mmCIF file of N, CA and C in Angstrom:
data_model
loop_
_atom_site.group_PDB
_atom_site.id
_atom_site.type_symbol
_atom_site.label_atom_id
_atom_site.label_comp_id
_atom_site.label_asym_id
_atom_site.label_seq_id
_atom_site.Cartn_x
_atom_site.Cartn_y
_atom_site.Cartn_z
ATOM 1 N N MET A 23 0.840 -1.172 0.000
ATOM 2 C CA MET A 23 0.000 0.000 0.000
ATOM 3 C C MET A 23 0.890 1.241 0.000
ATOM 4 N N ALA A 24 0.520 2.226 -0.795
ATOM 5 C CA ALA A 24 1.312 3.454 -0.904
ATOM 6 C C ALA A 24 1.174 4.296 0.361
ATOM 7 N N LYS A 25 2.267 4.974 0.722
ATOM 8 C CA LYS A 25 2.283 5.841 1.894
ATOM 9 C C LYS A 25 2.431 7.288 1.454
ATOM 10 N N HIS A 26 1.733 8.177 2.159
ATOM 11 C CA HIS A 26 1.752 9.606 1.851
ATOM 12 C C HIS A 26 1.822 10.383 3.158
ATOM 13 N N THR A 27 2.290 11.607 3.064
ATOM 14 C CA THR A 27 2.318 12.502 4.214
ATOM 15 C C THR A 27 1.475 13.723 3.890
ATOM 16 N N PHE A 28 0.521 14.004 4.753
ATOM 17 C CA PHE A 28 -0.378 15.157 4.607
ATOM 18 C C PHE A 28 0.083 16.202 5.609
ATOM 19 N N VAL A 29 0.501 17.355 5.102
ATOM 20 C CA VAL A 29 1.049 18.437 5.923
ATOM 21 C C VAL A 29 0.039 19.582 5.934
ATOM 22 N N VAL A 30 -0.364 19.999 7.139
ATOM 23 C CA VAL A 30 -1.354 21.066 7.270
ATOM 24 C C VAL A 30 -0.790 22.153 8.187
ATOM 25 N N MET A 31 -0.681 23.370 7.666
ATOM 26 C CA MET A 31 -0.174 24.515 8.426
ATOM 27 C C MET A 31 -1.340 25.447 8.725
ATOM 28 N N THR A 32 -1.436 25.861 9.999
ATOM 29 C CA THR A 32 -2.597 26.644 10.426
ATOM 30 C C THR A 32 -2.217 27.724 11.432
ATOM 31 N N ASN A 33 -3.191 28.589 11.673
ATOM 32 C CA ASN A 33 -3.130 29.600 12.723
ATOM 33 C C ASN A 33 -4.499 29.683 13.386
ATOM 34 N N PRO A 34 -4.513 30.074 14.645
ATOM 35 C CA PRO A 34 -5.809 30.292 15.299
ATOM 36 C C PRO A 34 -6.403 31.636 14.899
ATOM 37 N N THR A 35 -7.699 31.750 15.063
ATOM 38 C CA THR A 35 -8.369 33.034 14.936
ATOM 39 C C THR A 35 -7.890 33.910 16.094
ATOM 40 N N ALA A 36 -7.716 35.189 15.849
ATOM 41 C CA ALA A 36 -7.225 36.107 16.877
ATOM 42 C C ALA A 36 -8.044 35.980 18.163
ATOM 43 N N GLY A 37 -7.344 35.826 19.282
ATOM 44 C CA GLY A 37 -7.991 35.731 20.586
ATOM 45 C C GLY A 37 -8.564 34.370 20.926
ATOM 46 N N LYS A 38 -8.366 33.367 20.059
ATOM 47 C CA LYS A 38 -8.973 32.048 20.290
ATOM 48 C C LYS A 38 -7.942 30.921 20.288
ATOM 49 N N GLU A 39 -6.710 31.201 20.683
ATOM 50 C CA GLU A 39 -5.656 30.193 20.609
ATOM 51 C C GLU A 39 -5.899 29.008 21.543
ATOM 52 N N VAL A 40 -6.360 29.265 22.748
ATOM 53 C CA VAL A 40 -6.629 28.159 23.684
ATOM 54 C C VAL A 40 -7.736 27.269 23.128
ATOM 55 N N GLU A 41 -8.810 27.882 22.664
ATOM 56 C CA GLU A 41 -9.932 27.135 22.083
ATOM 57 C C GLU A 41 -9.474 26.358 20.839
ATOM 58 N N PHE A 42 -8.642 26.990 20.019
ATOM 59 C CA PHE A 42 -8.102 26.366 18.808
ATOM 60 C C PHE A 42 -7.331 25.092 19.146
ATOM 61 N N ASN A 43 -6.420 25.189 20.093
ATOM 62 C CA ASN A 43 -5.608 24.032 20.452
ATOM 63 C C ASN A 43 -6.443 22.917 21.071
ATOM 64 N N GLU A 44 -7.399 23.265 21.901
ATOM 65 C CA GLU A 44 -8.262 22.242 22.497
ATOM 66 C C GLU A 44 -9.092 21.545 21.424
ATOM 67 N N TRP A 45 -9.698 22.323 20.540
ATOM 68 C CA TRP A 45 -10.483 21.743 19.443
ATOM 69 C C TRP A 45 -9.611 20.868 18.556
ATOM 70 N N TYR A 46 -8.440 21.367 18.184
ATOM 71 C CA TYR A 46 -7.582 20.616 17.266
ATOM 72 C C TYR A 46 -7.152 19.290 17.885
ATOM 73 N N ASN A 47 -6.718 19.324 19.142
ATOM 74 C CA ASN A 47 -6.213 18.117 19.798
ATOM 75 C C ASN A 47 -7.302 17.112 20.145
ATOM 76 N N LYS A 48 -8.431 17.610 20.652
ATOM 77 C CA LYS A 48 -9.475 16.710 21.161
ATOM 78 C C LYS A 48 -10.550 16.356 20.148
ATOM 79 N N GLN A 49 -10.777 17.223 19.166
ATOM 80 C CA GLN A 49 -11.861 17.000 18.208
ATOM 81 C C GLN A 49 -11.330 16.719 16.800
ATOM 82 N N HIS A 50 -10.501 17.618 16.297
ATOM 83 C CA HIS A 50 -10.143 17.557 14.881
ATOM 84 C C HIS A 50 -9.234 16.378 14.518
ATOM 85 N N ILE A 51 -8.163 16.191 15.273
ATOM 86 C CA ILE A 51 -7.269 15.059 14.963
ATOM 87 C C ILE A 51 -8.050 13.740 14.984
ATOM 88 N N PRO A 52 -8.836 13.435 16.041
ATOM 89 C CA PRO A 52 -9.609 12.188 16.013
ATOM 90 C C PRO A 52 -10.595 12.115 14.839
ATOM 91 N N ASP A 53 -11.244 13.244 14.501
ATOM 92 C CA ASP A 53 -12.168 13.249 13.362
ATOM 93 C C ASP A 53 -11.446 12.872 12.072
ATOM 94 N N VAL A 54 -10.291 13.480 11.837
ATOM 95 C CA VAL A 54 -9.539 13.189 10.613
ATOM 96 C C VAL A 54 -9.071 11.736 10.601
ATOM 97 N N LEU A 55 -8.618 11.246 11.749
ATOM 98 C CA LEU A 55 -8.116 9.866 11.806
ATOM 99 C C LEU A 55 -9.211 8.828 11.622
ATOM 100 N N ASN A 56 -10.471 9.241 11.703
ATOM 101 C CA ASN A 56 -11.582 8.331 11.420
ATOM 102 C C ASN A 56 -11.826 8.167 9.922
ATOM 103 N N VAL A 57 -11.177 8.980 9.105
ATOM 104 C CA VAL A 57 -11.301 8.832 7.651
ATOM 105 C C VAL A 57 -10.445 7.642 7.229
ATOM 106 N N PRO A 58 -11.038 6.658 6.548
ATOM 107 C CA PRO A 58 -10.265 5.490 6.108
ATOM 108 C C PRO A 58 -9.048 5.908 5.281
ATOM 109 N N GLY A 59 -7.904 5.336 5.616
ATOM 110 C CA GLY A 59 -6.652 5.663 4.947
ATOM 111 C C GLY A 59 -5.708 6.454 5.834
ATOM 112 N N PHE A 60 -6.269 7.229 6.782
ATOM 113 C CA PHE A 60 -5.427 7.987 7.710
ATOM 114 C C PHE A 60 -4.933 7.044 8.802
ATOM 115 N N VAL A 61 -3.625 7.067 9.051
ATOM 116 C CA VAL A 61 -2.990 6.144 9.983
ATOM 117 C C VAL A 61 -2.591 6.831 11.285
ATOM 118 N N SER A 62 -2.086 8.068 11.196
ATOM 119 C CA SER A 62 -1.637 8.770 12.386
ATOM 120 C C SER A 62 -1.653 10.268 12.137
ATOM 121 N N GLY A 63 -1.579 11.015 13.239
ATOM 122 C CA GLY A 63 -1.512 12.465 13.163
ATOM 123 C C GLY A 63 -0.758 13.011 14.358
ATOM 124 N N GLN A 64 0.003 14.081 14.131
ATOM 125 C CA GLN A 64 0.742 14.724 15.215
ATOM 126 C C GLN A 64 0.813 16.216 14.934
ATOM 127 N N ARG A 65 0.699 17.009 16.012
ATOM 128 C CA ARG A 65 0.740 18.467 15.884
ATOM 129 C C ARG A 65 2.046 19.019 16.431
ATOM 130 N N PHE A 66 2.408 20.189 15.891
ATOM 131 C CA PHE A 66 3.621 20.893 16.288
ATOM 132 C C PHE A 66 3.345 22.391 16.373
ATOM 133 N N ARG A 67 4.105 23.072 17.217
ATOM 134 C CA ARG A 67 4.103 24.534 17.279
ATOM 135 C C ARG A 67 5.477 24.975 16.800
ATOM 136 N N ILE A 68 5.558 26.065 16.082
ATOM 137 C CA ILE A 68 6.836 26.521 15.566
ATOM 138 C C ILE A 68 7.790 26.809 16.735
ATOM 139 N N ALA A 69 9.008 26.367 16.607
ATOM 140 C CA ALA A 69 10.011 26.547 17.659
ATOM 141 C C ALA A 69 10.523 27.989 17.663
ATOM 142 N N ASP A 70 11.034 28.401 18.800
ATOM 143 C CA ASP A 70 11.581 29.756 18.922
ATOM 144 C C ASP A 70 12.844 29.925 18.086
ATOM 145 N N ALA A 71 13.716 28.927 18.068
ATOM 146 C CA ALA A 71 14.952 28.997 17.286
ATOM 147 C C ALA A 71 14.672 28.544 15.856
ATOM 148 N N GLN A 72 15.082 29.349 14.893
ATOM 149 C CA GLN A 72 14.846 29.046 13.483
ATOM 150 C C GLN A 72 16.084 29.361 12.659
ATOM 151 N N MET A 73 16.161 28.801 11.478
ATOM 152 C CA MET A 73 17.274 29.043 10.559
ATOM 153 C C MET A 73 17.241 30.467 9.999
ATOM 154 N N SER A 74 16.057 31.033 9.898
ATOM 155 C CA SER A 74 15.884 32.343 9.270
ATOM 156 C C SER A 74 14.979 33.217 10.129
ATOM 157 N N ARG A 75 15.203 34.504 10.073
ATOM 158 C CA ARG A 75 14.332 35.437 10.808
ATOM 159 C C ARG A 75 12.930 35.492 10.195
ATOM 160 N N GLU A 76 12.839 35.119 8.940
ATOM 161 C CA GLU A 76 11.550 35.137 8.246
ATOM 162 C C GLU A 76 10.645 33.993 8.686
ATOM 163 N N ALA A 77 11.229 32.912 9.188
ATOM 164 C CA ALA A 77 10.436 31.769 9.633
ATOM 165 C C ALA A 77 9.535 32.189 10.777
ATOM 166 N N GLY A 78 8.373 31.654 10.804
ATOM 167 C CA GLY A 78 7.440 31.967 11.876
ATOM 168 C C GLY A 78 6.541 33.144 11.584
ATOM 169 N N LYS A 79 6.757 33.802 10.464
ATOM 170 C CA LYS A 79 5.898 34.934 10.114
ATOM 171 C C LYS A 79 4.634 34.475 9.402
ATOM 172 N N GLY A 80 4.594 33.205 9.022
ATOM 173 C CA GLY A 80 3.436 32.699 8.299
ATOM 174 C C GLY A 80 2.531 31.862 9.171
ATOM 175 N N TYR A 81 2.978 30.667 9.496
ATOM 176 C CA TYR A 81 2.156 29.720 10.244
ATOM 177 C C TYR A 81 2.786 29.424 11.596
ATOM 178 N N LYS A 82 1.935 29.296 12.607
ATOM 179 C CA LYS A 82 2.404 28.987 13.955
ATOM 180 C C LYS A 82 2.280 27.497 14.264
ATOM 181 N N TYR A 83 1.334 26.815 13.625
ATOM 182 C CA TYR A 83 1.070 25.408 13.926
ATOM 183 C C TYR A 83 1.169 24.539 12.683
ATOM 184 N N LEU A 84 1.554 23.282 12.926
ATOM 185 C CA LEU A 84 1.716 22.298 11.870
ATOM 186 C C LEU A 84 1.114 20.982 12.347
ATOM 187 N N ALA A 85 0.384 20.324 11.472
ATOM 188 C CA ALA A 85 -0.092 18.960 11.734
ATOM 189 C C ALA A 85 0.441 18.081 10.607
ATOM 190 N N ILE A 86 0.956 16.921 10.990
ATOM 191 C CA ILE A 86 1.453 15.966 10.003
ATOM 192 C C ILE A 86 0.672 14.665 10.177
ATOM 193 N N TYR A 87 0.059 14.230 9.093
ATOM 194 C CA TYR A 87 -0.725 13.001 9.090
ATOM 195 C C TYR A 87 -0.055 11.992 8.156
ATOM 196 N N GLU A 88 -0.090 10.733 8.538
ATOM 197 C CA GLU A 88 0.357 9.659 7.660
ATOM 198 C C GLU A 88 -0.877 9.014 7.045
ATOM 199 N N ILE A 89 -0.805 8.803 5.746
ATOM 200 C CA ILE A 89 -1.893 8.173 5.005
ATOM 201 C C ILE A 89 -1.322 6.936 4.315
ATOM 202 N N GLU A 90 -2.057 5.834 4.387
ATOM 203 C CA GLU A 90 -1.688 4.630 3.650
ATOM 204 C C GLU A 90 -2.889 4.232 2.807
ATOM 205 N N THR A 91 -2.707 4.279 1.491
ATOM 206 C CA THR A 91 -3.794 3.953 0.574
ATOM 207 C C THR A 91 -3.258 3.794 -0.834
ATOM 208 N N ASP A 92 -3.968 3.018 -1.614
ATOM 209 C CA ASP A 92 -3.683 2.941 -3.046
ATOM 210 C C ASP A 92 -4.669 3.809 -3.821
ATOM 211 N N ASP A 93 -5.530 4.539 -3.095
ATOM 212 C CA ASP A 93 -6.508 5.436 -3.712
ATOM 213 C C ASP A 93 -6.470 6.782 -2.994
ATOM 214 N N LEU A 94 -5.378 7.527 -3.178
ATOM 215 C CA LEU A 94 -5.218 8.814 -2.509
ATOM 216 C C LEU A 94 -6.341 9.781 -2.869
ATOM 217 N N ALA A 95 -6.718 9.834 -4.122
ATOM 218 C CA ALA A 95 -7.798 10.735 -4.541
ATOM 219 C C ALA A 95 -9.092 10.408 -3.800
ATOM 220 N N GLY A 96 -9.367 9.124 -3.597
ATOM 221 C CA GLY A 96 -10.569 8.706 -2.869
ATOM 222 C C GLY A 96 -10.522 9.104 -1.405
ATOM 223 N N VAL A 97 -9.357 8.972 -0.776
ATOM 224 C CA VAL A 97 -9.211 9.370 0.628
ATOM 225 C C VAL A 97 -9.431 10.870 0.763
ATOM 226 N N LEU A 98 -8.836 11.660 -0.120
ATOM 227 C CA LEU A 98 -8.991 13.118 -0.053
ATOM 228 C C LEU A 98 -10.428 13.539 -0.352
ATOM 229 N N LYS A 99 -11.076 12.826 -1.269
ATOM 230 C CA LYS A 99 -12.485 13.110 -1.566
ATOM 231 C C LYS A 99 -13.341 12.864 -0.321
ATOM 232 N N GLU A 100 -13.073 11.767 0.393
ATOM 233 C CA GLU A 100 -13.817 11.458 1.609
ATOM 234 C C GLU A 100 -13.532 12.492 2.704
ATOM 235 N N LEU A 101 -12.283 12.921 2.821
ATOM 236 C CA LEU A 101 -11.928 13.961 3.788
ATOM 237 C C LEU A 101 -12.703 15.244 3.504
ATOM 238 N N ARG A 102 -12.733 15.663 2.256
ATOM 239 C CA ARG A 102 -13.482 16.878 1.874
ATOM 240 C C ARG A 102 -14.976 16.705 2.142
ATOM 241 N N ALA A 103 -15.522 15.533 1.826
ATOM 242 C CA ALA A 103 -16.956 15.282 2.006
ATOM 243 C C ALA A 103 -17.361 15.365 3.474
ATOM 244 N N ARG A 104 -16.483 14.948 4.378
ATOM 245 C CA ARG A 104 -16.792 14.973 5.807
ATOM 246 C C ARG A 104 -16.595 16.344 6.430
ATOM 247 N N GLY A 105 -15.823 17.202 5.797
ATOM 248 C CA GLY A 105 -15.523 18.525 6.349
ATOM 249 C C GLY A 105 -16.776 19.343 6.603
ATOM 250 N N GLY A 106 -16.860 19.928 7.798
ATOM 251 C CA GLY A 106 -17.999 20.776 8.139
ATOM 252 C C GLY A 106 -19.266 20.016 8.464
ATOM 253 N N THR A 107 -19.176 18.689 8.616
ATOM 254 C CA THR A 107 -20.328 17.874 9.005
ATOM 255 C C THR A 107 -20.093 17.370 10.423
ATOM 256 N N SER A 108 -20.984 16.527 10.911
ATOM 257 C CA SER A 108 -20.789 15.939 12.239
ATOM 258 C C SER A 108 -19.624 14.947 12.241
ATOM 259 N N GLU A 109 -19.131 14.565 11.068
ATOM 260 C CA GLU A 109 -17.983 13.654 10.954
ATOM 261 C C GLU A 109 -16.655 14.383 11.185
ATOM 262 N N ILE A 110 -16.569 15.616 10.706
ATOM 263 C CA ILE A 110 -15.402 16.477 10.953
ATOM 264 C C ILE A 110 -15.952 17.847 11.330
ATOM 265 N N VAL A 111 -16.040 18.041 12.635
ATOM 266 C CA VAL A 111 -16.672 19.234 13.196
ATOM 267 C C VAL A 111 -15.774 20.453 13.002
ATOM 268 N N ALA A 112 -16.341 21.531 12.481
ATOM 269 C CA ALA A 112 -15.605 22.774 12.256
ATOM 270 C C ALA A 112 -15.540 23.606 13.532
ATOM 271 N N SER A 113 -14.622 24.548 13.549
ATOM 272 C CA SER A 113 -14.493 25.481 14.668
ATOM 273 C C SER A 113 -14.168 26.861 14.126
ATOM 274 N N ASP A 114 -14.762 27.882 14.741
ATOM 275 C CA ASP A 114 -14.433 29.250 14.332
ATOM 276 C C ASP A 114 -13.111 29.708 14.961
ATOM 277 N N ALA A 115 -12.452 28.832 15.704
ATOM 278 C CA ALA A 115 -11.166 29.165 16.331
ATOM 279 C C ALA A 115 -9.987 28.988 15.364
ATOM 280 N N ILE A 116 -10.238 28.374 14.194
ATOM 281 C CA ILE A 116 -9.177 28.221 13.197
ATOM 282 C C ILE A 116 -9.363 29.273 12.106
ATOM 283 N N ASP A 117 -8.272 29.897 11.708
ATOM 284 C CA ASP A 117 -8.287 30.889 10.635
ATOM 285 C C ASP A 117 -8.309 30.149 9.297
ATOM 286 N N MET A 118 -9.502 29.873 8.799
ATOM 287 C CA MET A 118 -9.661 29.075 7.579
ATOM 288 C C MET A 118 -9.198 29.802 6.317
ATOM 289 N N LYS A 119 -9.021 31.117 6.378
ATOM 290 C CA LYS A 119 -8.563 31.864 5.204
ATOM 291 C C LYS A 119 -7.082 31.621 4.935
ATOM 292 N N ASN A 120 -6.371 31.135 5.948
ATOM 293 C CA ASN A 120 -4.921 30.986 5.816
ATOM 294 C C ASN A 120 -4.459 29.587 6.218
ATOM 295 N N VAL A 121 -5.037 28.574 5.616
ATOM 296 C CA VAL A 121 -4.622 27.192 5.857
ATOM 297 C C VAL A 121 -3.800 26.730 4.664
ATOM 298 N N GLY A 122 -2.667 26.106 4.955
ATOM 299 C CA GLY A 122 -1.859 25.497 3.904
ATOM 300 C C GLY A 122 -1.931 23.988 4.081
ATOM 301 N N ALA A 123 -2.417 23.265 3.083
ATOM 302 C CA ALA A 123 -2.571 21.811 3.190
ATOM 303 C C ALA A 123 -2.021 21.154 1.923
ATOM 304 N N PHE A 124 -1.054 20.239 2.118
ATOM 305 C CA PHE A 124 -0.371 19.615 0.996
ATOM 306 C C PHE A 124 -0.123 18.138 1.279
ATOM 307 N N VAL A 125 -0.271 17.307 0.255
ATOM 308 C CA VAL A 125 0.031 15.887 0.378
ATOM 309 C C VAL A 125 1.337 15.622 -0.370
ATOM 310 N N PHE A 126 2.219 14.891 0.293
ATOM 311 C CA PHE A 126 3.503 14.520 -0.295
ATOM 312 C C PHE A 126 3.596 13.004 -0.376
ATOM 313 N N THR A 127 4.235 12.533 -1.444
ATOM 314 C CA THR A 127 4.476 11.109 -1.644
ATOM 315 C C THR A 127 5.986 10.898 -1.645
ATOM 316 N N PRO A 128 6.483 9.945 -0.854
ATOM 317 C CA PRO A 128 7.937 9.748 -0.802
ATOM 318 C C PRO A 128 8.508 9.323 -2.151
ATOM 319 N N ILE A 129 9.707 9.825 -2.423
ATOM 320 C CA ILE A 129 10.399 9.445 -3.660
ATOM 321 C C ILE A 129 11.684 8.667 -3.358
ATOM 322 N N ALA A 130 11.974 8.515 -2.072
ATOM 323 C CA ALA A 130 13.152 7.752 -1.647
ATOM 324 C C ALA A 130 12.892 7.216 -0.252
ATOM 325 N N GLU A 131 13.673 6.225 0.132
ATOM 326 C CA GLU A 131 13.558 5.665 1.475
ATOM 327 C C GLU A 131 14.087 6.655 2.501
ATOM 328 N N LYS A 132 13.598 6.552 3.729
ATOM 329 C CA LYS A 132 14.090 7.373 4.826
ATOM 330 C C LYS A 132 15.541 7.007 5.099
ATOM 331 N N VAL A 133 16.389 8.013 5.299
ATOM 332 C CA VAL A 133 17.802 7.815 5.583
ATOM 333 C C VAL A 133 18.056 8.212 7.027
ATOM 334 N N MET A 134 18.702 7.348 7.782
ATOM 335 C CA MET A 134 18.989 7.603 9.191
ATOM 336 C C MET A 134 20.417 8.131 9.341
ATOM 337 N N ALA A 135 20.598 9.138 10.198
ATOM 338 C CA ALA A 135 21.916 9.743 10.402
ATOM 339 C C ALA A 135 22.944 8.713 10.835
ATOM 340 N N LYS A 136 22.539 7.786 11.671
ATOM 341 C CA LYS A 136 23.478 6.765 12.164
ATOM 342 C C LYS A 136 24.044 5.921 11.032
ATOM 343 N N ASP A 137 23.341 5.885 9.906
ATOM 344 C CA ASP A 137 23.782 5.072 8.776
ATOM 345 C C ASP A 137 24.705 5.828 7.819
ATOM 346 N N VAL A 138 24.844 7.142 7.981
ATOM 347 C CA VAL A 138 25.654 7.930 7.055
ATOM 348 C C VAL A 138 26.746 8.752 7.737
ATOM 349 N N LYS A 139 26.922 8.611 9.028
ATOM 350 C CA LYS A 139 27.933 9.411 9.720
ATOM 351 C C LYS A 139 29.312 9.179 9.121
ATOM 352 N N ARG A 140 29.991 10.280 8.903
ATOM 353 C CA ARG A 140 31.340 10.236 8.350
ATOM 354 C C ARG A 140 32.215 11.201 9.137
ATOM 355 N N PRO A 141 33.521 11.075 9.043
ATOM 356 C CA PRO A 141 34.402 12.032 9.736
ATOM 357 C C PRO A 141 34.118 13.451 9.230
ATOM 358 N N ARG A 142 34.235 14.391 10.129
ATOM 359 C CA ARG A 142 33.988 15.787 9.809
ATOM 360 C C ARG A 142 35.107 16.340 8.931
ATOM 361 N N HIS A 143 34.782 17.109 7.930
ATOM 362 C CA HIS A 143 35.760 17.708 7.036
ATOM 363 C C HIS A 143 36.143 19.102 7.537
ATOM 364 N N ALA A 144 37.392 19.459 7.409
ATOM 365 C CA ALA A 144 37.850 20.797 7.801
ATOM 366 C C ALA A 144 37.362 21.805 6.771
ATOM 367 N N ALA A 145 37.089 23.007 7.245
ATOM 368 C CA ALA A 145 36.601 24.067 6.350
ATOM 369 C C ALA A 145 37.705 24.657 5.521
#
């Protein structure tokens, strides 16, 4: 079965961050994971330390879902169909105007650092 990663970047509605996080953790993640094909989900908040000063000016939160299916289009169609229904309950605490949602399909196997460590090169 093919594996995919669904990446969703979000922000809360102004003044509703506590409500946003509670809804996302307790309601939304379980709702999404009830869609056939979704295997797991995990949320993140942007870290204080970043590679660039520009980072963090867009999205504050990230959710990463694992999907396993040979019918990705069907899984996404079902996800869209459930959105805003009792199957995937909406919240006004999420800024829906600024959601970034993308599905990625791996093109190579995962590489572990322990498997590629080499002596450090001088600059």
